Amino acid sequence: MKLERANTSEAVAAYVLGRLFAGELTSGQRLDLDAIAEELGVSRVPVREGLIQLERDGLVERAHYKRAFVAEFDDATVREAFELYGMLSALTNRRVARRRDPEVLEALTKLDESLAGCDDPDEYESLAREFRRVVNVAGAGNHLRALLRTFSGLVPVAARFAIDDNLAEERAALHAEFLALRSGRPAAAGEAALAHIRLTAENAIAALRSRGVFPEHPTEDDDGWDDAARVVEGSDA
């Protein structure tokens, strides 16, 4: 396998993520940097950089600079990542709803119209990412945008499983966000973002269970979502 992306460290991270979500890597398994470098036809440098990216996602643990292991990877791992992403997205939604910028709302309206008739997972994913990008650019400052960019690994890969298995449900949840944004209701817009991202997390987890990546009967823990909702309700940003 040869990498085609210009940013080889991101491509390495994507490769490892793909194996993780395919169930080919499991918690505690050692990641052989030399084997990965040879498989992908790259040096050890982008491999180390790619694993550092995954370490930020909580998916890799490095006990030593020469040793890396797959971190605990289960439904709780996915749920926590989406909880954090949901809180940040709720904040940008609230700001966009409060400001009601005509150009932003026009762009979101066009995207919502395109999404309404979209049944192709690839096209939906592209449109949904653009919807989120428009909201984030309009509602986030430099610091918040930088934080949102850190969710470039686990969250979008897991979200794709939700899209593949529950596209109609995902589309309806994103449309609910749009309606709250268009109506200029900050609290409702924040709640809609959190509800949608929670839905995506649970859909992704269900998809991973059905594919045998996660066990069928994990311990459920929704306390984090309750905490996230309280933070969103109390935000004045």
mmCIF file of C-alpha atoms in Angstrom:
data_model
loop_
_atom_site.group_PDB
_atom_site.id
_atom_site.type_symbol
_atom_site.label_atom_id
_atom_site.label_comp_id
_atom_site.label_asym_id
_atom_site.label_seq_id
_atom_site.Cartn_x
_atom_site.Cartn_y
_atom_site.Cartn_z
ATOM 1 C CA MET A 1 0.000 0.000 0.000
ATOM 2 C CA LYS A 2 1.324 3.455 -0.950
ATOM 3 C CA LEU A 3 0.033 6.689 0.459
ATOM 4 C CA GLU A 4 -1.404 9.261 -1.920
ATOM 5 C CA ARG A 5 -2.166 12.141 0.463
ATOM 6 C CA ALA A 6 0.178 15.107 0.505
ATOM 7 C CA ASN A 7 0.151 15.110 4.308
ATOM 8 C CA THR A 8 1.564 11.692 5.043
ATOM 9 C CA SER A 9 1.168 11.955 8.823
ATOM 10 C CA GLU A 10 -2.582 12.487 8.383
ATOM 11 C CA ALA A 11 -2.669 9.573 5.961
ATOM 12 C CA VAL A 12 -0.904 7.373 8.529
ATOM 13 C CA ALA A 13 -3.447 8.389 11.156
ATOM 14 C CA ALA A 14 -6.275 7.584 8.730
ATOM 15 C CA TYR A 15 -4.731 4.187 7.978
ATOM 16 C CA VAL A 16 -4.505 3.256 11.666
ATOM 17 C CA LEU A 17 -8.024 4.577 12.276
ATOM 18 C CA GLY A 18 -9.316 2.448 9.430
ATOM 19 C CA ARG A 19 -7.796 -0.686 10.922
ATOM 20 C CA LEU A 20 -9.140 0.240 14.356
ATOM 21 C CA PHE A 21 -12.683 0.749 13.084
ATOM 22 C CA ALA A 22 -12.443 -2.450 11.043
ATOM 23 C CA GLY A 23 -11.713 -4.392 14.223
ATOM 24 C CA GLU A 24 -8.201 -5.302 13.037
ATOM 25 C CA LEU A 25 -6.619 -3.504 16.006
ATOM 26 C CA THR A 26 -7.747 -3.967 19.599
ATOM 27 C CA SER A 27 -7.165 -2.256 22.938
ATOM 28 C CA GLY A 28 -3.680 -2.865 24.333
ATOM 29 C CA GLN A 29 -2.229 -4.064 21.043
ATOM 30 C CA ARG A 30 1.275 -2.823 20.280
ATOM 31 C CA LEU A 31 1.684 -0.694 17.165
ATOM 32 C CA ASP A 32 4.854 -1.601 15.298
ATOM 33 C CA LEU A 33 6.161 1.658 13.804
ATOM 34 C CA ASP A 34 8.574 -0.108 11.481
ATOM 35 C CA ALA A 35 5.874 -2.443 10.179
ATOM 36 C CA ILE A 36 3.484 0.452 9.550
ATOM 37 C CA ALA A 37 6.211 2.461 7.798
ATOM 38 C CA GLU A 38 7.069 -0.496 5.574
ATOM 39 C CA GLU A 39 3.414 -1.225 4.809
ATOM 40 C CA LEU A 40 2.770 2.378 3.769
ATOM 41 C CA GLY A 41 6.098 3.029 2.092
ATOM 42 C CA VAL A 42 7.071 5.937 4.328
ATOM 43 C CA SER A 43 9.723 6.717 6.917
ATOM 44 C CA ARG A 44 9.198 6.408 10.662
ATOM 45 C CA VAL A 45 8.829 10.201 11.025
ATOM 46 C CA PRO A 46 5.301 10.533 9.555
ATOM 47 C CA VAL A 47 4.320 7.350 11.382
ATOM 48 C CA ARG A 48 5.325 8.886 14.717
ATOM 49 C CA GLU A 49 3.542 12.136 13.794
ATOM 50 C CA GLY A 50 0.406 10.246 12.784
ATOM 51 C CA LEU A 51 0.364 8.353 16.066
ATOM 52 C CA ILE A 52 0.770 11.624 17.974
ATOM 53 C CA GLN A 53 -2.431 12.828 16.266
ATOM 54 C CA LEU A 54 -4.217 9.679 17.409
ATOM 55 C CA GLU A 55 -2.805 10.137 20.905
ATOM 56 C CA ARG A 56 -4.628 13.485 21.046
ATOM 57 C CA ASP A 57 -7.826 11.577 20.217
ATOM 58 C CA GLY A 58 -7.140 9.228 23.122
ATOM 59 C CA LEU A 59 -6.729 6.283 20.770
ATOM 60 C CA VAL A 60 -2.995 5.682 21.174
ATOM 61 C CA GLU A 61 -0.798 5.485 24.256
ATOM 62 C CA ARG A 62 2.951 5.921 24.043
ATOM 63 C CA ALA A 63 4.828 4.301 26.910
ATOM 64 C CA HIS A 64 8.142 5.220 25.303
ATOM 65 C CA TYR A 65 9.093 7.126 22.186
ATOM 66 C CA LYS A 66 9.804 3.803 20.469
ATOM 67 C CA ARG A 67 6.685 2.023 21.729
ATOM 68 C CA ALA A 68 3.031 2.777 21.067
ATOM 69 C CA PHE A 69 -0.105 0.861 21.958
ATOM 70 C CA VAL A 70 -3.778 1.031 21.085
ATOM 71 C CA ALA A 71 -5.564 2.729 23.984
ATOM 72 C CA GLU A 72 -8.880 1.588 25.401
ATOM 73 C CA PHE A 73 -11.318 1.673 22.492
ATOM 74 C CA ASP A 74 -14.959 1.034 23.217
ATOM 75 C CA ASP A 75 -18.359 2.719 23.204
ATOM 76 C CA ALA A 76 -17.298 5.016 26.060
ATOM 77 C CA THR A 77 -14.329 6.250 24.002
ATOM 78 C CA VAL A 78 -16.581 7.195 21.101
ATOM 79 C CA ARG A 79 -19.259 8.684 23.318
ATOM 80 C CA GLU A 80 -16.832 10.951 25.195
ATOM 81 C CA ALA A 81 -15.314 12.296 21.967
ATOM 82 C CA PHE A 82 -18.771 13.167 20.647
ATOM 83 C CA GLU A 83 -19.798 14.715 23.988
ATOM 84 C CA LEU A 84 -16.895 17.150 23.782
ATOM 85 C CA TYR A 85 -17.483 17.876 20.106
ATOM 86 C CA GLY A 86 -21.171 18.373 20.829
ATOM 87 C CA MET A 87 -20.470 20.975 23.505
ATOM 88 C CA LEU A 88 -18.277 23.010 21.148
ATOM 89 C CA SER A 89 -20.758 22.699 18.282
ATOM 90 C CA ALA A 90 -23.591 23.783 20.558
ATOM 91 C CA LEU A 91 -21.613 26.913 21.388
ATOM 92 C CA THR A 92 -21.108 27.854 17.726
ATOM 93 C CA ASN A 93 -24.777 27.124 16.997
ATOM 94 C CA ARG A 94 -25.884 29.446 19.774
ATOM 95 C CA ARG A 95 -23.714 32.261 18.447
ATOM 96 C CA VAL A 96 -24.908 31.859 14.860
ATOM 97 C CA ALA A 97 -28.542 31.780 15.953
ATOM 98 C CA ARG A 98 -28.069 34.920 18.039
ATOM 99 C CA ARG A 99 -26.294 36.876 15.292
ATOM 100 C CA ARG A 100 -28.634 35.858 12.448
ATOM 101 C CA ASP A 101 -26.195 36.928 9.753
ATOM 102 C CA PRO A 102 -28.175 36.981 6.456
ATOM 103 C CA GLU A 103 -25.281 35.638 4.378
ATOM 104 C CA VAL A 104 -24.678 32.761 6.766
ATOM 105 C CA LEU A 105 -28.377 31.874 6.878
ATOM 106 C CA GLU A 106 -28.562 31.997 3.087
ATOM 107 C CA ALA A 107 -25.643 29.591 2.794
ATOM 108 C CA LEU A 108 -27.205 27.253 5.359
ATOM 109 C CA THR A 109 -30.566 27.413 3.584
ATOM 110 C CA LYS A 110 -28.998 26.279 0.306
ATOM 111 C CA LEU A 111 -27.196 23.448 2.058
ATOM 112 C CA ASP A 112 -30.368 22.375 3.855
ATOM 113 C CA GLU A 113 -32.220 22.274 0.534
ATOM 114 C CA SER A 114 -29.482 20.119 -0.994
ATOM 115 C CA LEU A 115 -29.473 17.813 2.015
ATOM 116 C CA ALA A 116 -33.243 17.356 1.856
ATOM 117 C CA GLY A 117 -33.035 15.380 -1.363
ATOM 118 C CA CYS A 118 -29.717 13.648 -0.736
ATOM 119 C CA ASP A 119 -29.719 9.872 -0.349
ATOM 120 C CA ASP A 120 -26.110 9.197 -1.287
ATOM 121 C CA PRO A 121 -23.883 8.733 1.816
ATOM 122 C CA ASP A 122 -20.806 10.291 0.174
ATOM 123 C CA GLU A 123 -22.719 13.348 -0.984
ATOM 124 C CA TYR A 124 -24.526 13.674 2.335
ATOM 125 C CA GLU A 125 -21.263 13.508 4.266
ATOM 126 C CA SER A 126 -19.745 16.246 2.092
ATOM 127 C CA LEU A 127 -22.790 18.511 2.442
ATOM 128 C CA ALA A 128 -23.086 17.910 6.190
ATOM 129 C CA ARG A 129 -19.412 18.750 6.721
ATOM 130 C CA GLU A 130 -19.877 21.958 4.747
ATOM 131 C CA PHE A 131 -22.935 22.830 6.857
ATOM 132 C CA ARG A 132 -20.876 22.377 10.032
ATOM 133 C CA ARG A 133 -17.952 24.311 8.535
ATOM 134 C CA VAL A 134 -20.169 27.305 7.690
ATOM 135 C CA VAL A 135 -21.542 27.356 11.235
ATOM 136 C CA ASN A 136 -18.115 26.971 12.824
ATOM 137 C CA VAL A 137 -16.496 29.693 10.723
ATOM 138 C CA ALA A 138 -19.354 32.076 11.491
ATOM 139 C CA GLY A 139 -19.691 31.221 15.176
ATOM 140 C CA ALA A 140 -16.173 30.485 16.364
ATOM 141 C CA GLY A 141 -13.156 32.650 17.028
ATOM 142 C CA ASN A 142 -9.607 31.536 16.345
ATOM 143 C CA HIS A 143 -9.228 29.590 19.588
ATOM 144 C CA LEU A 144 -12.515 27.724 19.223
ATOM 145 C CA ARG A 145 -11.806 26.936 15.569
ATOM 146 C CA ALA A 146 -8.456 25.474 16.584
ATOM 147 C CA LEU A 147 -10.180 23.276 19.154
ATOM 148 C CA LEU A 148 -12.756 22.116 16.615
ATOM 149 C CA ARG A 149 -10.007 21.199 14.167
ATOM 150 C CA THR A 150 -8.607 18.712 16.686
ATOM 151 C CA PHE A 151 -11.713 16.588 16.099
ATOM 152 C CA SER A 152 -10.446 15.447 12.720
ATOM 153 C CA GLY A 153 -9.931 11.764 13.438
ATOM 154 C CA LEU A 154 -12.245 9.681 15.571
ATOM 155 C CA VAL A 155 -15.375 11.847 15.255
ATOM 156 C CA PRO A 156 -15.675 12.063 11.433
ATOM 157 C CA VAL A 157 -14.698 8.413 10.948
ATOM 158 C CA ALA A 158 -17.256 7.237 13.505
ATOM 159 C CA ALA A 159 -19.873 9.622 12.103
ATOM 160 C CA ARG A 160 -19.556 7.962 8.701
ATOM 161 C CA PHE A 161 -20.797 4.697 10.232
ATOM 162 C CA ALA A 162 -23.867 6.568 11.480
ATOM 163 C CA ILE A 163 -24.472 8.045 8.027
ATOM 164 C CA ASP A 164 -24.181 4.689 6.290
ATOM 165 C CA ASP A 165 -26.683 3.013 8.609
ATOM 166 C CA ASN A 166 -29.046 5.877 9.516
ATOM 167 C CA LEU A 167 -28.882 8.523 6.802
ATOM 168 C CA ALA A 168 -32.544 9.589 6.992
ATOM 169 C CA GLU A 169 -32.374 9.992 10.776
ATOM 170 C CA GLU A 170 -29.126 11.935 10.536
ATOM 171 C CA ARG A 171 -30.607 14.229 7.879
ATOM 172 C CA ALA A 172 -33.670 14.944 10.013
ATOM 173 C CA ALA A 173 -31.489 15.850 12.999
ATOM 174 C CA LEU A 174 -29.376 18.245 10.941
ATOM 175 C CA HIS A 175 -32.551 19.810 9.539
ATOM 176 C CA ALA A 176 -33.734 20.388 13.113
ATOM 177 C CA GLU A 177 -30.507 22.290 13.745
ATOM 178 C CA PHE A 178 -31.132 24.400 10.661
ATOM 179 C CA LEU A 179 -34.670 25.300 11.751
ATOM 180 C CA ALA A 180 -33.419 26.424 15.164
ATOM 181 C CA LEU A 181 -30.614 28.446 13.593
ATOM 182 C CA ARG A 182 -32.950 30.102 11.086
ATOM 183 C CA SER A 183 -35.474 30.993 13.775
ATOM 184 C CA GLY A 184 -32.802 32.818 15.781
ATOM 185 C CA ARG A 185 -33.293 30.805 18.971
ATOM 186 C CA PRO A 186 -29.860 30.369 20.568
ATOM 187 C CA ALA A 187 -30.928 27.923 23.293
ATOM 188 C CA ALA A 188 -32.841 25.743 20.843
ATOM 189 C CA ALA A 189 -29.953 25.830 18.358
ATOM 190 C CA GLY A 190 -27.500 24.699 21.013
ATOM 191 C CA GLU A 191 -29.800 21.937 22.198
ATOM 192 C CA ALA A 192 -30.388 20.783 18.614
ATOM 193 C CA ALA A 193 -26.648 20.496 17.973
ATOM 194 C CA LEU A 194 -26.133 18.494 21.149
ATOM 195 C CA ALA A 195 -29.113 16.232 20.396
ATOM 196 C CA HIS A 196 -27.904 15.612 16.847
ATOM 197 C CA ILE A 197 -24.345 14.808 17.862
ATOM 198 C CA ARG A 198 -25.553 12.545 20.637
ATOM 199 C CA LEU A 199 -27.703 10.739 18.074
ATOM 200 C CA THR A 200 -24.719 10.386 15.744
ATOM 201 C CA ALA A 201 -22.604 8.933 18.555
ATOM 202 C CA GLU A 202 -25.226 6.340 19.460
ATOM 203 C CA ASN A 203 -25.819 5.460 15.800
ATOM 204 C CA ALA A 204 -22.078 5.026 15.274
ATOM 205 C CA ILE A 205 -21.760 2.853 18.376
ATOM 206 C CA ALA A 206 -24.693 0.694 17.233
ATOM 207 C CA ALA A 207 -23.082 0.306 13.806
ATOM 208 C CA LEU A 208 -19.768 -0.722 15.352
ATOM 209 C CA ARG A 209 -21.558 -3.265 17.543
ATOM 210 C CA SER A 210 -23.386 -4.737 14.558
ATOM 211 C CA ARG A 211 -20.056 -5.105 12.748
ATOM 212 C CA GLY A 212 -18.502 -6.900 15.712
ATOM 213 C CA VAL A 213 -16.005 -4.146 16.544
ATOM 214 C CA PHE A 214 -17.659 -3.443 19.920
ATOM 215 C CA PRO A 215 -19.335 -6.024 22.198
ATOM 216 C CA GLU A 216 -23.107 -6.333 21.981
ATOM 217 C CA HIS A 217 -23.813 -5.619 25.651
ATOM 218 C CA PRO A 218 -21.602 -2.801 26.984
ATOM 219 C CA THR A 219 -22.213 -0.816 30.131
ATOM 220 C CA GLU A 220 -24.295 2.243 29.298
ATOM 221 C CA ASP A 221 -23.271 5.599 30.773
ATOM 222 C CA ASP A 222 -25.161 8.726 29.735
ATOM 223 C CA ASP A 223 -24.008 10.982 32.600
ATOM 224 C CA GLY A 224 -21.637 12.842 30.307
ATOM 225 C CA TRP A 225 -24.466 13.916 28.026
ATOM 226 C CA ASP A 226 -26.378 15.258 31.023
ATOM 227 C CA ASP A 227 -23.323 17.275 32.019
ATOM 228 C CA ALA A 228 -22.941 18.556 28.461
ATOM 229 C CA ALA A 229 -26.577 19.634 28.365
ATOM 230 C CA ARG A 230 -26.151 21.594 31.609
ATOM 231 C CA VAL A 231 -23.108 23.351 30.194
ATOM 232 C CA VAL A 232 -25.016 24.260 27.016
ATOM 233 C CA GLU A 233 -28.017 25.499 28.981
ATOM 234 C CA GLY A 234 -25.788 27.674 31.139
ATOM 235 C CA SER A 235 -23.749 29.161 28.292
ATOM 236 C CA ASP A 236 -24.125 32.865 27.644
ATOM 237 C CA ALA A 237 -21.593 32.943 24.805
#
